[in-house]
XYZ file of C-alpha atoms in Angstrom:
353
model
C 35.815 -21.815 13.461
C 32.992 -22.186 10.980
C 33.216 -24.662 8.130
C 33.471 -23.427 4.559
C 32.169 -25.783 1.912
C 33.849 -23.830 -0.881
C 37.488 -24.001 0.077
C 38.373 -25.154 3.573
C 37.166 -27.055 6.582
C 38.298 -27.832 10.094
C 38.891 -31.499 10.765
C 38.693 -33.082 14.197
C 40.626 -31.093 16.739
C 43.998 -32.450 17.727
C 46.097 -30.863 20.418
C 49.884 -30.880 19.945
C 51.832 -29.092 22.666
C 48.955 -26.686 23.232
C 48.321 -26.088 19.528
C 45.193 -27.026 17.581
C 45.441 -28.789 14.227
C 43.302 -27.600 11.327
C 43.053 -29.398 7.985
C 42.567 -26.689 5.404
C 41.242 -27.714 2.004
C 42.922 -25.756 -0.790
C 42.861 -25.779 -4.572
C 45.609 -28.421 -4.664
C 44.735 -30.598 -1.703
C 44.412 -30.498 2.050
C 47.128 -28.928 4.185
C 47.670 -29.304 7.927
C 48.120 -26.153 10.018
C 48.932 -26.241 13.725
C 47.843 -22.988 15.397
C 49.523 -22.069 18.656
C 48.810 -18.938 20.673
C 46.451 -15.981 20.715
C 44.950 -15.469 17.262
C 44.479 -11.758 17.982
C 48.264 -11.348 17.859
C 50.287 -10.819 14.656
C 50.818 -14.055 12.733
C 54.078 -15.919 12.211
C 53.885 -18.809 9.735
C 56.490 -21.550 9.508
C 57.296 -23.975 6.685
C 59.746 -26.883 7.193
C 62.284 -28.590 4.975
C 61.866 -31.826 3.035
C 60.435 -34.799 5.014
C 59.956 -32.640 8.119
C 57.091 -30.971 9.938
C 57.031 -28.463 12.775
C 57.853 -31.134 15.364
C 61.063 -32.184 13.629
C 62.095 -28.800 12.182
C 61.156 -26.097 14.717
C 60.831 -27.888 18.045
C 64.366 -27.014 19.138
C 63.801 -23.310 18.535
C 60.330 -23.094 20.057
C 61.332 -25.135 23.098
C 63.976 -22.554 24.043
C 62.601 -20.505 26.954
C 64.086 -17.371 25.406
C 62.422 -18.110 22.061
C 59.105 -18.725 23.769
C 59.308 -15.365 25.509
C 60.152 -13.625 22.221
C 58.053 -15.484 19.650
C 54.987 -16.670 21.538
C 54.687 -13.355 23.405
C 54.541 -11.416 20.127
C 52.957 -13.811 17.646
C 50.322 -16.416 17.063
C 52.206 -19.276 15.398
C 50.815 -21.060 12.337
C 52.886 -24.161 11.550
C 52.144 -25.191 7.951
C 53.157 -28.705 6.904
C 53.909 -29.671 3.293
C 51.140 -31.893 1.916
C 51.212 -35.280 3.623
C 53.958 -34.342 6.112
C 51.761 -33.845 9.182
C 51.726 -36.301 12.076
C 49.725 -39.402 11.210
C 49.344 -38.489 7.527
C 48.013 -41.160 5.189
C 49.699 -41.848 1.854
C 48.601 -39.402 -0.851
C 46.981 -41.116 -3.814
C 49.309 -41.363 -6.813
C 46.333 -40.215 -8.902
C 46.392 -36.787 -7.231
C 48.099 -34.134 -9.396
C 51.674 -33.368 -8.384
C 51.848 -29.803 -7.021
C 54.386 -27.317 -8.320
C 56.276 -24.857 -6.138
C 53.820 -22.200 -7.341
C 50.948 -24.382 -6.159
C 52.579 -24.724 -2.725
C 53.042 -20.939 -2.513
C 49.412 -20.446 -3.530
C 48.337 -22.874 -0.791
C 49.791 -20.441 1.742
C 47.622 -17.560 0.548
C 44.574 -19.828 0.852
C 45.582 -20.665 4.433
C 46.004 -16.975 5.256
C 42.652 -16.118 3.745
C 40.936 -18.905 5.665
C 42.216 -17.661 9.006
C 41.510 -14.040 8.042
C 45.169 -13.046 8.263
C 46.624 -9.955 6.659
C 50.388 -9.462 6.402
C 52.396 -12.137 8.227
C 55.935 -12.860 9.386
C 57.420 -15.927 7.674
C 60.023 -18.459 8.846
C 61.189 -21.302 6.613
C 63.998 -23.842 6.436
C 65.734 -24.798 3.142
C 62.906 -26.033 0.861
C 60.415 -24.272 3.135
C 62.470 -21.084 2.852
C 62.271 -21.348 -0.941
C 58.470 -21.745 -0.836
C 58.070 -18.758 1.499
C 60.414 -16.586 -0.585
C 58.390 -17.429 -3.679
C 55.226 -16.634 -1.711
C 56.686 -13.249 -0.718
C 57.448 -12.479 -4.367
C 53.938 -13.378 -5.517
C 52.068 -11.749 -2.624
C 54.274 -8.886 -1.416
C 51.509 -7.124 0.490
C 50.938 -10.211 2.649
C 54.492 -10.508 4.019
C 55.897 -8.386 6.855
C 59.288 -10.068 6.962
C 61.225 -13.220 6.117
C 63.398 -15.350 8.393
C 65.119 -17.858 6.117
C 67.281 -20.716 7.371
C 69.761 -22.239 4.886
C 67.536 -21.125 2.009
C 67.397 -22.260 -1.600
C 66.983 -19.744 -4.425
C 68.751 -21.134 -7.513
C 68.188 -24.099 -9.773
C 69.695 -27.232 -8.229
C 73.439 -27.622 -8.637
C 74.598 -30.825 -10.275
C 75.529 -32.149 -6.832
C 72.110 -31.350 -5.372
C 70.352 -32.708 -8.456
C 72.274 -35.991 -8.175
C 71.507 -36.285 -4.455
C 67.843 -35.585 -5.120
C 67.780 -38.113 -7.966
C 69.222 -40.810 -5.715
C 66.748 -39.935 -2.953
C 63.872 -40.021 -5.448
C 64.859 -43.519 -6.557
C 65.227 -44.709 -2.968
C 61.817 -43.302 -2.064
C 60.178 -44.803 -5.131
C 61.580 -48.307 -4.678
C 62.222 -48.602 -0.923
C 60.319 -45.812 0.856
C 61.792 -44.349 4.054
C 64.693 -46.804 4.168
C 67.845 -46.469 6.247
C 70.003 -45.158 3.397
C 67.400 -42.509 2.556
C 67.466 -41.309 6.169
C 71.254 -41.019 6.015
C 70.961 -38.757 2.972
C 68.404 -36.617 4.775
C 70.490 -36.357 7.938
C 73.429 -35.191 5.818
C 71.129 -32.536 4.388
C 70.040 -31.360 7.840
C 72.975 -31.641 10.236
C 76.689 -31.157 10.590
C 78.987 -34.180 10.858
C 79.446 -33.633 14.594
C 75.711 -34.074 15.171
C 75.416 -37.069 12.833
C 78.282 -38.840 14.571
C 80.912 -41.200 13.204
C 82.700 -44.438 14.029
C 84.464 -42.632 16.882
C 81.654 -40.274 17.967
C 78.139 -41.538 18.742
C 75.152 -40.012 16.981
C 73.718 -37.088 18.925
C 70.319 -37.080 20.601
C 69.142 -34.506 18.028
C 69.956 -36.805 15.109
C 68.456 -39.833 16.846
C 65.225 -37.953 17.543
C 65.056 -36.745 13.943
C 65.659 -40.271 12.651
C 62.760 -41.496 14.774
C 60.443 -38.774 13.474
C 61.409 -39.624 9.888
C 60.060 -43.141 10.513
C 56.592 -41.575 10.676
C 56.742 -40.086 7.172
C 55.043 -41.746 4.215
C 57.619 -42.320 1.474
C 55.223 -41.399 -1.346
C 54.384 -38.085 0.324
C 58.055 -37.188 0.758
C 58.720 -38.175 -2.858
C 55.971 -35.826 -4.075
C 57.403 -32.877 -2.134
C 60.909 -33.680 -3.358
C 59.670 -33.771 -6.939
C 57.835 -30.477 -6.452
C 60.940 -28.645 -5.235
C 63.321 -30.312 -7.667
C 61.506 -29.753 -10.928
C 59.106 -27.337 -12.571
C 56.355 -28.723 -14.780
C 58.194 -30.811 -17.423
C 61.551 -29.169 -16.720
C 63.778 -31.128 -14.356
C 65.027 -27.993 -12.643
C 63.697 -25.884 -9.809
C 63.090 -22.302 -11.016
C 65.833 -19.790 -10.216
C 64.137 -16.975 -8.278
C 67.176 -14.752 -7.709
C 66.041 -12.213 -10.305
C 63.048 -11.358 -8.135
C 64.920 -10.967 -4.850
C 65.819 -7.307 -5.407
C 62.119 -6.506 -5.722
C 61.363 -7.715 -2.190
C 60.782 -4.809 0.177
C 60.251 -6.756 3.392
C 63.124 -7.127 5.823
C 64.902 -10.458 5.443
C 67.097 -12.235 7.997
C 69.082 -15.193 6.612
C 70.702 -17.845 8.816
C 72.994 -20.557 7.492
C 75.300 -23.087 9.112
C 78.797 -23.009 7.692
C 78.677 -26.817 7.361
C 75.416 -26.730 5.433
C 75.457 -28.155 1.897
C 73.505 -25.001 0.988
C 75.998 -22.557 2.496
C 77.092 -21.146 -0.864
C 73.460 -20.773 -1.919
C 72.716 -18.599 1.127
C 75.787 -16.457 0.385
C 74.582 -16.049 -3.196
C 71.093 -15.142 -2.033
C 72.250 -12.382 0.324
C 74.129 -10.691 -2.528
C 70.903 -10.553 -4.548
C 68.725 -9.148 -1.776
C 68.467 -5.403 -1.186
C 71.238 -4.707 1.330
C 69.122 -2.041 3.026
C 66.652 -4.636 4.230
C 68.648 -7.849 4.632
C 71.232 -9.475 6.869
C 73.163 -12.731 6.900
C 74.071 -14.704 10.024
C 76.536 -17.544 9.471
C 76.585 -20.019 12.354
C 79.817 -21.905 12.795
C 79.958 -25.636 13.554
C 76.389 -26.063 12.310
C 74.550 -27.753 9.439
C 71.463 -26.560 7.566
C 68.883 -26.927 10.331
C 70.027 -24.149 12.655
C 66.578 -24.270 14.285
C 67.442 -27.662 15.775
C 71.235 -27.787 15.926
C 72.028 -24.283 17.202
C 68.680 -22.622 18.029
C 70.237 -20.242 20.557
C 72.354 -18.745 17.770
C 69.136 -17.361 16.307
C 67.791 -15.616 19.367
C 69.741 -12.364 19.586
C 69.689 -11.638 15.819
C 65.922 -12.292 15.808
C 65.431 -10.097 18.832
C 67.085 -7.123 17.153
C 65.329 -7.946 13.890
C 61.940 -7.787 15.607
C 62.808 -4.493 17.277
C 62.356 -2.924 13.839
C 58.693 -3.896 14.120
C 58.339 -2.625 17.679
C 58.317 -6.163 19.081
C 60.237 -7.081 22.230
C 60.581 -9.818 24.771
C 58.226 -9.208 27.722
C 61.135 -9.103 30.165
C 64.689 -8.137 29.286
C 66.346 -11.164 30.774
C 70.077 -11.459 31.091
C 71.818 -13.395 28.334
C 71.299 -17.101 28.648
C 74.461 -18.917 29.750
C 73.625 -21.509 27.081
C 73.524 -18.915 24.309
C 76.582 -18.951 22.012
C 75.948 -15.323 21.153
C 76.129 -12.068 23.013
C 75.592 -8.525 21.710
C 79.361 -8.116 21.411
C 79.345 -10.812 18.695
C 77.067 -8.761 16.479
C 78.071 -5.977 14.153
C 77.243 -2.587 15.726
C 75.672 -1.617 12.403
C 73.002 -4.257 12.965
C 72.037 -2.649 16.244
C 71.851 0.934 14.971
C 68.254 2.144 14.585
C 67.586 3.675 11.169
C 64.541 5.011 9.417
C 63.461 1.434 8.685
C 63.791 0.485 12.345
C 67.042 -1.433 11.983
C 69.708 -1.265 9.351
C 70.678 -4.862 8.725
C 74.106 -5.715 7.361
C 75.733 -9.034 6.499
C 77.372 -10.319 9.661
C 79.107 -13.493 10.760
C 78.567 -14.976 14.191
C 81.075 -16.965 16.169
C 79.599 -19.984 17.888
C 81.584 -21.696 20.598
C 82.198 -25.394 20.084
C 82.033 -25.953 23.802
C 78.658 -26.932 25.234
């Protein structure tokens, strides 16, 4: 890939699980993009939640054999990290301007333009889902579809604002301390995964805690400030008024134990019902991609059918999958003029492993 002195450049190549890391220079700083797969295929971009990158936010989903056969077969994956959230990131200088959510959305269009991408499929989790939704509103012609996991769309509730304020203070004074990690784990996972005095912490939570150790506190603080305030206003912009104008298909996942469950329910009521569907995953927190990745597979498979995309081999249902076609509303599976007519549905996820 040739260097561009005007806007972007490729840093030294780093290989992560078969993907190549590019550092793309944009109008508001450098952003790390891990590219995995055949770049001649349609593009799927991902954007993680606060303090996460693709390793800690999407690894569970992309390590599923079924997901690999569906996603990697059909797409080239572009994992975008929030500024300073990539592996081995150095602290961002406090003199650098603090980006706004609009700046982060505009970074995505610069990444797409650098790689020569047209319209792309988007997958984001919580804060990342908010950034990608805003991107889809600003650049409608560049988005094929949205897969949003426990998304944000409103100004922060008083509870969220208070949590974010406490986390901001912890980050400012103590960095990635133990208490800060506990707040983040509550944001990501259900209580069963986090553990208790009687139940040990799960492997998923332990792995996430270890990956959080690698984050730079100042970088996480900057992203938190970006998604929690807008310019001099201490509130994230409410984008619900623009949701009806979206014309791309949108698939929303949310865990019923997520602190953002009500926000996802609000969002689905504001989206055009002809092009959107809700999947509620029981016994799950916000990060469905890590806690219950198999709950996403069948809804995504039928979602992609509307684009003429299929798994290379129609394998039998995985015995590990908590879903089967009988769990899904028949209306979701009925082909319509748009490929699939998506309706709000609720999945039932077995508590048994």
